[in-house]
């Protein structure tokens, strides 16, 4: 007898006579109707019903007491068999589909682990992931291999998470989470060694950079992504280009190289009596080399037509001074390093040999912090400490305070550029808490050039590389050199991957469209 089924039994008395009966103890899964009665030469029909919820599969047995007024107790054995129900069950072999940055496909199984055949389907709502097959039939015990392929063509750098919904016609439904790591290369990757220094030529819209490993000067077209290179005889320390964009000088330890950028040829190599820390090429065909060491020093002034070296007149400078040519071509401004308080200085180069003119009127009132940038009009000087100063032919107004680029206290500029017509200033500030820990940051901060109003920031695109365990990961970009093009419509940043990146890809150029 199966669950929910009913049957009948009959009770009579032998010998015939009047007899009262009733059902005594019994299993709780069986019931009798009626459960008592009187026999008087008659036969009683009793309806027996099973209620077997909770019983185990297979045979279940029990005993029923039938008690009579004259015959006492009679025992009756009863049993019921519970069959295994036919159920549908669907299983998948993975708990999640994961696609690492370089993984485009993966597989999983769908299995019929129940007692009914079924038709199955996969509901996939995303165009960038295909599954094959996406529907089919599975008999009892069968399984099928499903291949999933991701197409990252239209995906941005992000981690995409959603689920595949797998169902069948037996009311089974499963959810399979999907995790896709996508990386979109937004930089032009450079494989020309370690970039040491760079300047921008707005005449030809070219980046002129010098590198180590190998030692080269690079003429870079960021639009066409073309590079002309020239091998250098020594490791470079710095580079400066002429105002017309046709010539360059490269600093070395004890030498300078004079380069024709149009033909990418070495014109001449001259010895100098210093390890060149920074260098400036004047429009007068002179090069000005700033010493790296020895504290109180003098600028080495080299006449490029003869190679003769002289030293600046007037006051000495301090080793490690950073320098920039004023757009007038008559002056160089310097930012000292290693002195406290820091300061700006001005040198006259109109006579060939540089002459120290004077420093700023401040001595501790404002931070300068060791680097300088000059606006293209020549009327503003920007310090590494984000303070802005006036530039003037009149000493009374020269290097006087003009304002500040807003930002976090203590953060110093690593690189910056300004463009008057576009009315923009873009900066990248240092990361780190101490001087020895400073490295360029990974965020470009935007300002107006007229009133230094902050306009927001842009994160530089990351590098895809490998960590110390060989796993693919994203690494921050650090912006070492940044330049506007001639129209102010693009900002080019020479970026380097974070030092934790163990892959060979280290340097690139990121192009930011100016709003």
mmCIF file of C-alpha atoms in Angstrom, residues 115-409:
data_model
loop_
_atom_site.group_PDB
_atom_site.id
_atom_site.type_symbol
_atom_site.label_atom_id
_atom_site.label_comp_id
_atom_site.label_asym_id
_atom_site.label_seq_id
_atom_site.Cartn_x
_atom_site.Cartn_y
_atom_site.Cartn_z
ATOM 1 C CA UNK A 115 15.648 11.157 -11.799
ATOM 2 C CA UNK A 116 14.012 12.911 -14.735
ATOM 3 C CA UNK A 117 15.201 13.873 -18.195
ATOM 4 C CA UNK A 118 15.118 17.605 -18.919
ATOM 5 C CA UNK A 119 15.729 20.340 -21.485
ATOM 6 C CA UNK A 120 18.059 23.087 -20.266
ATOM 7 C CA UNK A 121 18.822 26.688 -21.319
ATOM 8 C CA UNK A 122 21.284 29.429 -20.308
ATOM 9 C CA UNK A 123 19.984 32.984 -20.057
ATOM 10 C CA UNK A 124 22.927 35.293 -20.875
ATOM 11 C CA UNK A 125 22.217 39.045 -20.914
ATOM 12 C CA UNK A 126 25.695 40.276 -21.934
ATOM 13 C CA UNK A 127 27.092 40.703 -25.432
ATOM 14 C CA UNK A 128 30.718 40.422 -24.314
ATOM 15 C CA UNK A 129 30.346 36.817 -23.083
ATOM 16 C CA UNK A 130 29.277 33.923 -25.315
ATOM 17 C CA UNK A 131 28.422 30.418 -24.102
ATOM 18 C CA UNK A 132 28.280 27.374 -26.351
ATOM 19 C CA UNK A 133 26.057 25.455 -26.363
ATOM 20 C CA UNK A 134 23.494 27.598 -24.614
ATOM 21 C CA UNK A 135 20.676 24.992 -24.575
ATOM 22 C CA UNK A 136 20.157 21.261 -24.954
ATOM 23 C CA UNK A 137 18.732 17.980 -23.632
ATOM 24 C CA UNK A 138 20.166 15.873 -20.819
ATOM 25 C CA UNK A 139 19.040 12.356 -19.994
ATOM 26 C CA UNK A 140 19.329 11.009 -16.454
ATOM 27 C CA UNK A 141 23.011 10.860 -15.427
ATOM 28 C CA UNK A 142 24.326 12.679 -18.499
ATOM 29 C CA UNK A 143 26.427 15.873 -18.541
ATOM 30 C CA UNK A 144 27.553 18.395 -21.151
ATOM 31 C CA UNK A 145 30.630 20.633 -21.426
ATOM 32 C CA UNK A 146 29.855 24.333 -21.927
ATOM 33 C CA UNK A 147 32.547 26.713 -23.236
ATOM 34 C CA UNK A 148 32.383 30.407 -22.330
ATOM 35 C CA UNK A 149 34.402 33.033 -24.242
ATOM 36 C CA UNK A 150 34.809 36.706 -23.316
ATOM 37 C CA UNK A 151 35.286 39.488 -25.871
ATOM 38 C CA UNK A 152 36.893 42.523 -24.188
ATOM 39 C CA UNK A 153 36.960 44.696 -27.326
ATOM 40 C CA UNK A 154 34.379 47.160 -26.006
ATOM 41 C CA UNK A 155 35.222 46.854 -22.310
ATOM 42 C CA UNK A 156 36.956 49.537 -20.273
ATOM 43 C CA UNK A 157 39.462 48.829 -17.510
ATOM 44 C CA UNK A 158 37.243 47.441 -14.780
ATOM 45 C CA UNK A 159 36.038 44.284 -13.043
ATOM 46 C CA UNK A 160 32.685 43.181 -14.474
ATOM 47 C CA UNK A 161 30.425 41.037 -12.283
ATOM 48 C CA UNK A 162 27.080 39.478 -13.172
ATOM 49 C CA UNK A 163 25.451 36.014 -13.330
ATOM 50 C CA UNK A 164 24.374 33.406 -15.865
ATOM 51 C CA UNK A 165 20.912 32.000 -15.156
ATOM 52 C CA UNK A 166 20.630 28.286 -15.994
ATOM 53 C CA UNK A 167 17.205 26.633 -15.957
ATOM 54 C CA UNK A 168 15.328 23.575 -17.217
ATOM 55 C CA UNK A 169 11.777 22.486 -17.959
ATOM 56 C CA UNK A 170 11.545 20.642 -14.614
ATOM 57 C CA UNK A 171 11.507 23.860 -12.581
ATOM 58 C CA UNK A 172 15.210 23.719 -11.649
ATOM 59 C CA UNK A 173 17.085 27.048 -11.694
ATOM 60 C CA UNK A 174 20.749 27.787 -10.937
ATOM 61 C CA UNK A 175 22.729 31.040 -10.829
ATOM 62 C CA UNK A 176 26.387 30.981 -11.929
ATOM 63 C CA UNK A 177 28.348 34.134 -10.931
ATOM 64 C CA UNK A 178 30.713 35.574 -13.563
ATOM 65 C CA UNK A 179 33.791 37.706 -12.785
ATOM 66 C CA UNK A 180 35.646 39.313 -15.713
ATOM 67 C CA UNK A 181 38.801 41.393 -15.233
ATOM 68 C CA UNK A 182 39.189 43.735 -18.192
ATOM 69 C CA UNK A 183 42.131 45.962 -19.094
ATOM 70 C CA UNK A 184 42.074 48.492 -21.911
ATOM 71 C CA UNK A 185 45.490 49.801 -22.903
ATOM 72 C CA UNK A 186 45.181 53.588 -23.047
ATOM 73 C CA UNK A 187 48.874 54.411 -23.268
ATOM 74 C CA UNK A 188 51.521 54.231 -25.923
ATOM 75 C CA UNK A 189 54.021 51.768 -24.478
ATOM 76 C CA UNK A 190 57.671 52.788 -24.816
ATOM 77 C CA UNK A 191 60.438 50.212 -25.028
ATOM 78 C CA UNK A 192 63.316 52.681 -25.313
ATOM 79 C CA UNK A 193 64.925 52.215 -21.923
ATOM 80 C CA UNK A 194 64.728 54.328 -18.795
ATOM 81 C CA UNK A 195 63.616 57.920 -19.440
ATOM 82 C CA UNK A 196 65.940 60.341 -17.630
ATOM 83 C CA UNK A 197 64.767 63.775 -18.797
ATOM 84 C CA UNK A 198 62.455 65.278 -21.411
ATOM 85 C CA UNK A 199 61.361 68.596 -22.941
ATOM 86 C CA UNK A 200 58.641 69.518 -25.432
ATOM 87 C CA UNK A 201 58.996 71.348 -28.730
ATOM 88 C CA UNK A 202 55.792 73.184 -29.676
ATOM 89 C CA UNK A 203 57.236 74.140 -33.075
ATOM 90 C CA UNK A 204 57.040 70.562 -34.331
ATOM 91 C CA UNK A 205 54.904 69.046 -31.560
ATOM 92 C CA UNK A 206 57.623 66.610 -30.551
ATOM 93 C CA UNK A 207 58.849 65.260 -27.227
ATOM 94 C CA UNK A 208 62.628 65.244 -26.957
ATOM 95 C CA UNK A 209 63.763 62.774 -24.296
ATOM 96 C CA UNK A 210 66.971 61.095 -23.197
ATOM 97 C CA UNK A 211 67.209 57.569 -21.851
ATOM 98 C CA UNK A 212 69.526 55.064 -20.245
ATOM 99 C CA UNK A 213 69.665 51.343 -21.080
ATOM 100 C CA UNK A 214 70.277 52.150 -23.899
ATOM 101 C CA UNK A 215 71.880 55.596 -23.803
ATOM 102 C CA UNK A 216 69.901 57.520 -26.432
ATOM 103 C CA UNK A 217 68.261 60.785 -27.355
ATOM 104 C CA UNK A 218 64.707 60.249 -28.604
ATOM 105 C CA UNK A 219 62.717 62.430 -31.003
ATOM 106 C CA UNK A 220 59.158 61.343 -30.217
ATOM 107 C CA UNK A 221 56.030 62.115 -32.242
ATOM 108 C CA UNK A 222 53.163 61.409 -29.812
ATOM 109 C CA UNK A 223 50.520 61.691 -32.550
ATOM 110 C CA UNK A 224 51.953 59.259 -35.102
ATOM 111 C CA UNK A 225 53.686 57.273 -32.338
ATOM 112 C CA UNK A 226 56.943 57.374 -34.219
ATOM 113 C CA UNK A 227 60.393 57.614 -32.640
ATOM 114 C CA UNK A 228 63.735 58.646 -34.094
ATOM 115 C CA UNK A 229 66.663 57.724 -31.881
ATOM 116 C CA UNK A 230 70.359 58.487 -31.726
ATOM 117 C CA UNK A 231 72.810 56.530 -29.602
ATOM 118 C CA UNK A 232 74.768 58.569 -27.075
ATOM 119 C CA UNK A 233 78.330 57.841 -26.029
ATOM 120 C CA UNK A 234 77.617 58.270 -22.315
ATOM 121 C CA UNK A 235 74.643 57.967 -19.959
ATOM 122 C CA UNK A 236 72.591 61.183 -20.144
ATOM 123 C CA UNK A 237 71.680 63.276 -17.117
ATOM 124 C CA UNK A 238 69.580 66.041 -18.692
ATOM 125 C CA UNK A 239 68.446 67.553 -21.986
ATOM 126 C CA UNK A 240 67.569 71.019 -23.311
ATOM 127 C CA UNK A 241 66.250 71.978 -26.750
ATOM 128 C CA UNK A 242 66.612 75.195 -28.710
ATOM 129 C CA UNK A 243 63.717 77.612 -28.974
ATOM 130 C CA UNK A 244 63.294 76.796 -32.681
ATOM 131 C CA UNK A 245 63.246 73.034 -32.000
ATOM 132 C CA UNK A 246 66.168 72.194 -34.303
ATOM 133 C CA UNK A 247 68.971 71.626 -31.797
ATOM 134 C CA UNK A 248 69.526 70.028 -28.412
ATOM 135 C CA UNK A 249 72.237 69.664 -25.807
ATOM 136 C CA UNK A 250 72.539 66.641 -23.540
ATOM 137 C CA UNK A 251 74.318 66.689 -20.197
ATOM 138 C CA UNK A 252 76.636 63.883 -19.051
ATOM 139 C CA UNK A 253 79.165 63.382 -16.284
ATOM 140 C CA UNK A 254 82.077 65.498 -17.572
ATOM 141 C CA UNK A 255 80.681 66.057 -21.076
ATOM 142 C CA UNK A 256 77.880 67.575 -23.105
ATOM 143 C CA UNK A 257 76.564 66.372 -26.488
ATOM 144 C CA UNK A 258 75.418 68.861 -29.125
ATOM 145 C CA UNK A 259 72.680 67.333 -31.324
ATOM 146 C CA UNK A 260 71.037 68.274 -34.639
ATOM 147 C CA UNK A 261 67.412 67.224 -34.086
ATOM 148 C CA UNK A 262 66.446 67.673 -37.736
ATOM 149 C CA UNK A 263 68.920 65.033 -38.912
ATOM 150 C CA UNK A 264 69.318 63.268 -35.539
ATOM 151 C CA UNK A 265 73.090 63.533 -35.753
ATOM 152 C CA UNK A 266 75.763 64.347 -33.205
ATOM 153 C CA UNK A 267 77.296 67.724 -34.066
ATOM 154 C CA UNK A 268 79.979 67.695 -31.402
ATOM 155 C CA UNK A 269 80.797 66.372 -27.970
ATOM 156 C CA UNK A 270 82.505 68.768 -25.554
ATOM 157 C CA UNK A 271 84.176 68.076 -22.233
ATOM 158 C CA UNK A 272 83.068 70.132 -19.222
ATOM 159 C CA UNK A 273 84.570 70.417 -15.773
ATOM 160 C CA UNK A 274 81.541 69.120 -13.870
ATOM 161 C CA UNK A 275 79.052 66.297 -13.523
ATOM 162 C CA UNK A 276 76.092 67.950 -15.265
ATOM 163 C CA UNK A 277 72.936 67.968 -13.126
ATOM 164 C CA UNK A 278 70.831 70.218 -15.373
ATOM 165 C CA UNK A 279 71.466 71.963 -18.674
ATOM 166 C CA UNK A 280 70.009 74.884 -20.648
ATOM 167 C CA UNK A 281 70.517 75.642 -24.351
ATOM 168 C CA UNK A 282 70.393 79.369 -25.038
ATOM 169 C CA UNK A 283 69.404 81.039 -28.313
ATOM 170 C CA UNK A 284 72.934 82.508 -28.389
ATOM 171 C CA UNK A 285 74.491 79.120 -29.255
ATOM 172 C CA UNK A 286 75.756 78.682 -25.708
ATOM 173 C CA UNK A 287 75.021 75.808 -23.326
ATOM 174 C CA UNK A 288 74.786 76.288 -19.551
ATOM 175 C CA UNK A 289 75.647 73.270 -17.407
ATOM 176 C CA UNK A 290 74.630 73.257 -13.735
ATOM 177 C CA UNK A 291 76.856 71.145 -11.423
ATOM 178 C CA UNK A 292 75.522 68.169 -9.490
ATOM 179 C CA UNK A 293 77.932 68.207 -6.526
ATOM 180 C CA UNK A 294 80.455 70.280 -4.529
ATOM 181 C CA UNK A 295 78.019 72.690 -2.832
ATOM 182 C CA UNK A 296 79.000 76.275 -3.736
ATOM 183 C CA UNK A 297 79.657 76.100 -7.449
ATOM 184 C CA UNK A 298 79.483 78.060 -10.691
ATOM 185 C CA UNK A 299 77.567 77.543 -13.916
ATOM 186 C CA UNK A 300 79.713 76.070 -16.695
ATOM 187 C CA UNK A 301 79.089 78.192 -19.809
ATOM 188 C CA UNK A 302 80.106 76.521 -23.093
ATOM 189 C CA UNK A 303 80.373 78.380 -26.390
ATOM 190 C CA UNK A 304 79.058 75.720 -28.773
ATOM 191 C CA UNK A 305 80.870 77.231 -31.759
ATOM 192 C CA UNK A 306 84.268 76.675 -30.132
ATOM 193 C CA UNK A 307 83.771 74.414 -27.111
ATOM 194 C CA UNK A 308 85.404 77.009 -24.846
ATOM 195 C CA UNK A 309 84.192 76.885 -21.238
ATOM 196 C CA UNK A 310 83.797 79.821 -18.858
ATOM 197 C CA UNK A 311 82.153 80.095 -15.459
ATOM 198 C CA UNK A 312 79.404 82.461 -14.401
ATOM 199 C CA UNK A 313 80.351 85.803 -12.919
ATOM 200 C CA UNK A 314 78.874 87.292 -9.766
ATOM 201 C CA UNK A 315 77.704 85.110 -6.894
ATOM 202 C CA UNK A 316 78.157 81.363 -6.827
ATOM 203 C CA UNK A 317 75.224 78.991 -7.128
ATOM 204 C CA UNK A 318 74.535 75.836 -5.126
ATOM 205 C CA UNK A 319 75.097 72.385 -6.636
ATOM 206 C CA UNK A 320 71.864 70.671 -7.676
ATOM 207 C CA UNK A 321 70.201 73.847 -8.971
ATOM 208 C CA UNK A 322 67.360 73.280 -11.448
ATOM 209 C CA UNK A 323 67.190 75.826 -14.290
ATOM 210 C CA UNK A 324 64.840 77.009 -17.052
ATOM 211 C CA UNK A 325 65.339 79.424 -19.946
ATOM 212 C CA UNK A 326 63.081 82.477 -19.892
ATOM 213 C CA UNK A 327 61.087 82.855 -23.174
ATOM 214 C CA UNK A 328 62.903 86.146 -23.839
ATOM 215 C CA UNK A 329 66.086 84.136 -24.339
ATOM 216 C CA UNK A 330 68.051 86.653 -22.278
ATOM 217 C CA UNK A 331 67.745 85.095 -18.827
ATOM 218 C CA UNK A 332 67.810 81.813 -16.964
ATOM 219 C CA UNK A 333 65.933 81.302 -13.712
ATOM 220 C CA UNK A 334 67.231 78.756 -11.211
ATOM 221 C CA UNK A 335 65.749 76.948 -8.199
ATOM 222 C CA UNK A 336 68.325 75.883 -5.640
ATOM 223 C CA UNK A 337 68.340 72.542 -3.831
ATOM 224 C CA UNK A 338 69.917 71.649 -0.526
ATOM 225 C CA UNK A 339 69.668 75.118 0.993
ATOM 226 C CA UNK A 340 67.275 76.336 3.656
ATOM 227 C CA UNK A 341 65.321 78.417 3.049
ATOM 228 C CA UNK A 342 64.948 77.507 -0.630
ATOM 229 C CA UNK A 343 64.994 80.269 -3.223
ATOM 230 C CA UNK A 344 64.844 81.349 -6.883
ATOM 231 C CA UNK A 345 67.739 83.045 -8.686
ATOM 232 C CA UNK A 346 68.163 84.907 -11.970
ATOM 233 C CA UNK A 347 71.109 84.884 -14.383
ATOM 234 C CA UNK A 348 71.748 87.134 -17.387
ATOM 235 C CA UNK A 349 73.033 85.207 -20.445
ATOM 236 C CA UNK A 350 72.801 87.987 -23.020
ATOM 237 C CA UNK A 351 76.606 88.297 -23.081
ATOM 238 C CA UNK A 352 77.301 84.582 -23.466
ATOM 239 C CA UNK A 353 78.898 83.845 -20.111
ATOM 240 C CA UNK A 354 76.159 83.808 -17.465
ATOM 241 C CA UNK A 355 76.111 86.554 -14.854
ATOM 242 C CA UNK A 356 74.401 86.022 -11.504
ATOM 243 C CA UNK A 357 71.923 88.915 -11.066
ATOM 244 C CA UNK A 358 69.997 88.386 -7.808
ATOM 245 C CA UNK A 359 67.719 86.023 -5.919
ATOM 246 C CA UNK A 360 64.089 86.511 -4.873
ATOM 247 C CA UNK A 361 63.195 89.146 -2.256
ATOM 248 C CA UNK A 362 62.057 86.382 0.132
ATOM 249 C CA UNK A 363 64.052 84.382 2.626
ATOM 250 C CA UNK A 364 61.734 81.847 4.209
ATOM 251 C CA UNK A 365 58.491 83.742 3.539
ATOM 252 C CA UNK A 366 57.457 81.364 0.740
ATOM 253 C CA UNK A 367 58.564 77.883 -0.243
ATOM 254 C CA UNK A 368 60.290 77.292 -3.572
ATOM 255 C CA UNK A 369 61.368 73.678 -2.938
ATOM 256 C CA UNK A 370 63.887 73.061 -5.683
ATOM 257 C CA UNK A 371 62.292 73.257 -9.118
ATOM 258 C CA UNK A 372 60.891 75.907 -11.448
ATOM 259 C CA UNK A 373 58.594 76.190 -14.467
ATOM 260 C CA UNK A 374 57.943 79.322 -16.538
ATOM 261 C CA UNK A 375 54.707 80.279 -18.306
ATOM 262 C CA UNK A 376 54.924 80.518 -22.100
ATOM 263 C CA UNK A 377 54.342 84.279 -21.924
ATOM 264 C CA UNK A 378 57.224 84.553 -19.456
ATOM 265 C CA UNK A 379 55.325 86.546 -16.845
ATOM 266 C CA UNK A 380 54.851 83.800 -14.227
ATOM 267 C CA UNK A 381 57.219 81.472 -12.381
ATOM 268 C CA UNK A 382 55.870 78.284 -10.788
ATOM 269 C CA UNK A 383 57.682 76.675 -7.879
ATOM 270 C CA UNK A 384 57.689 73.021 -6.899
ATOM 271 C CA UNK A 385 55.909 74.091 -3.695
ATOM 272 C CA UNK A 386 52.928 75.246 -5.872
ATOM 273 C CA UNK A 387 53.592 78.925 -5.122
ATOM 274 C CA UNK A 388 53.410 81.252 -8.143
ATOM 275 C CA UNK A 389 55.652 84.291 -8.615
ATOM 276 C CA UNK A 390 55.873 87.176 -11.061
ATOM 277 C CA UNK A 391 58.675 87.416 -13.611
ATOM 278 C CA UNK A 392 59.747 90.904 -14.603
ATOM 279 C CA UNK A 393 62.605 92.902 -16.114
ATOM 280 C CA UNK A 394 62.222 95.143 -13.061
ATOM 281 C CA UNK A 395 63.982 93.670 -10.029
ATOM 282 C CA UNK A 396 61.462 95.294 -7.699
ATOM 283 C CA UNK A 397 58.667 93.166 -9.171
ATOM 284 C CA UNK A 398 60.733 90.165 -10.212
ATOM 285 C CA UNK A 399 60.115 86.884 -8.339
ATOM 286 C CA UNK A 400 57.401 88.486 -6.183
ATOM 287 C CA UNK A 401 54.515 86.374 -4.896
ATOM 288 C CA UNK A 402 51.470 86.084 -7.181
ATOM 289 C CA UNK A 403 49.336 83.281 -5.742
ATOM 290 C CA UNK A 404 49.205 79.539 -5.172
ATOM 291 C CA UNK A 405 47.912 76.442 -6.896
ATOM 292 C CA UNK A 406 45.539 74.866 -4.396
ATOM 293 C CA UNK A 407 46.293 71.384 -3.139
ATOM 294 C CA UNK A 408 47.068 69.190 -0.183
ATOM 295 C CA UNK A 409 49.489 70.695 2.302
#
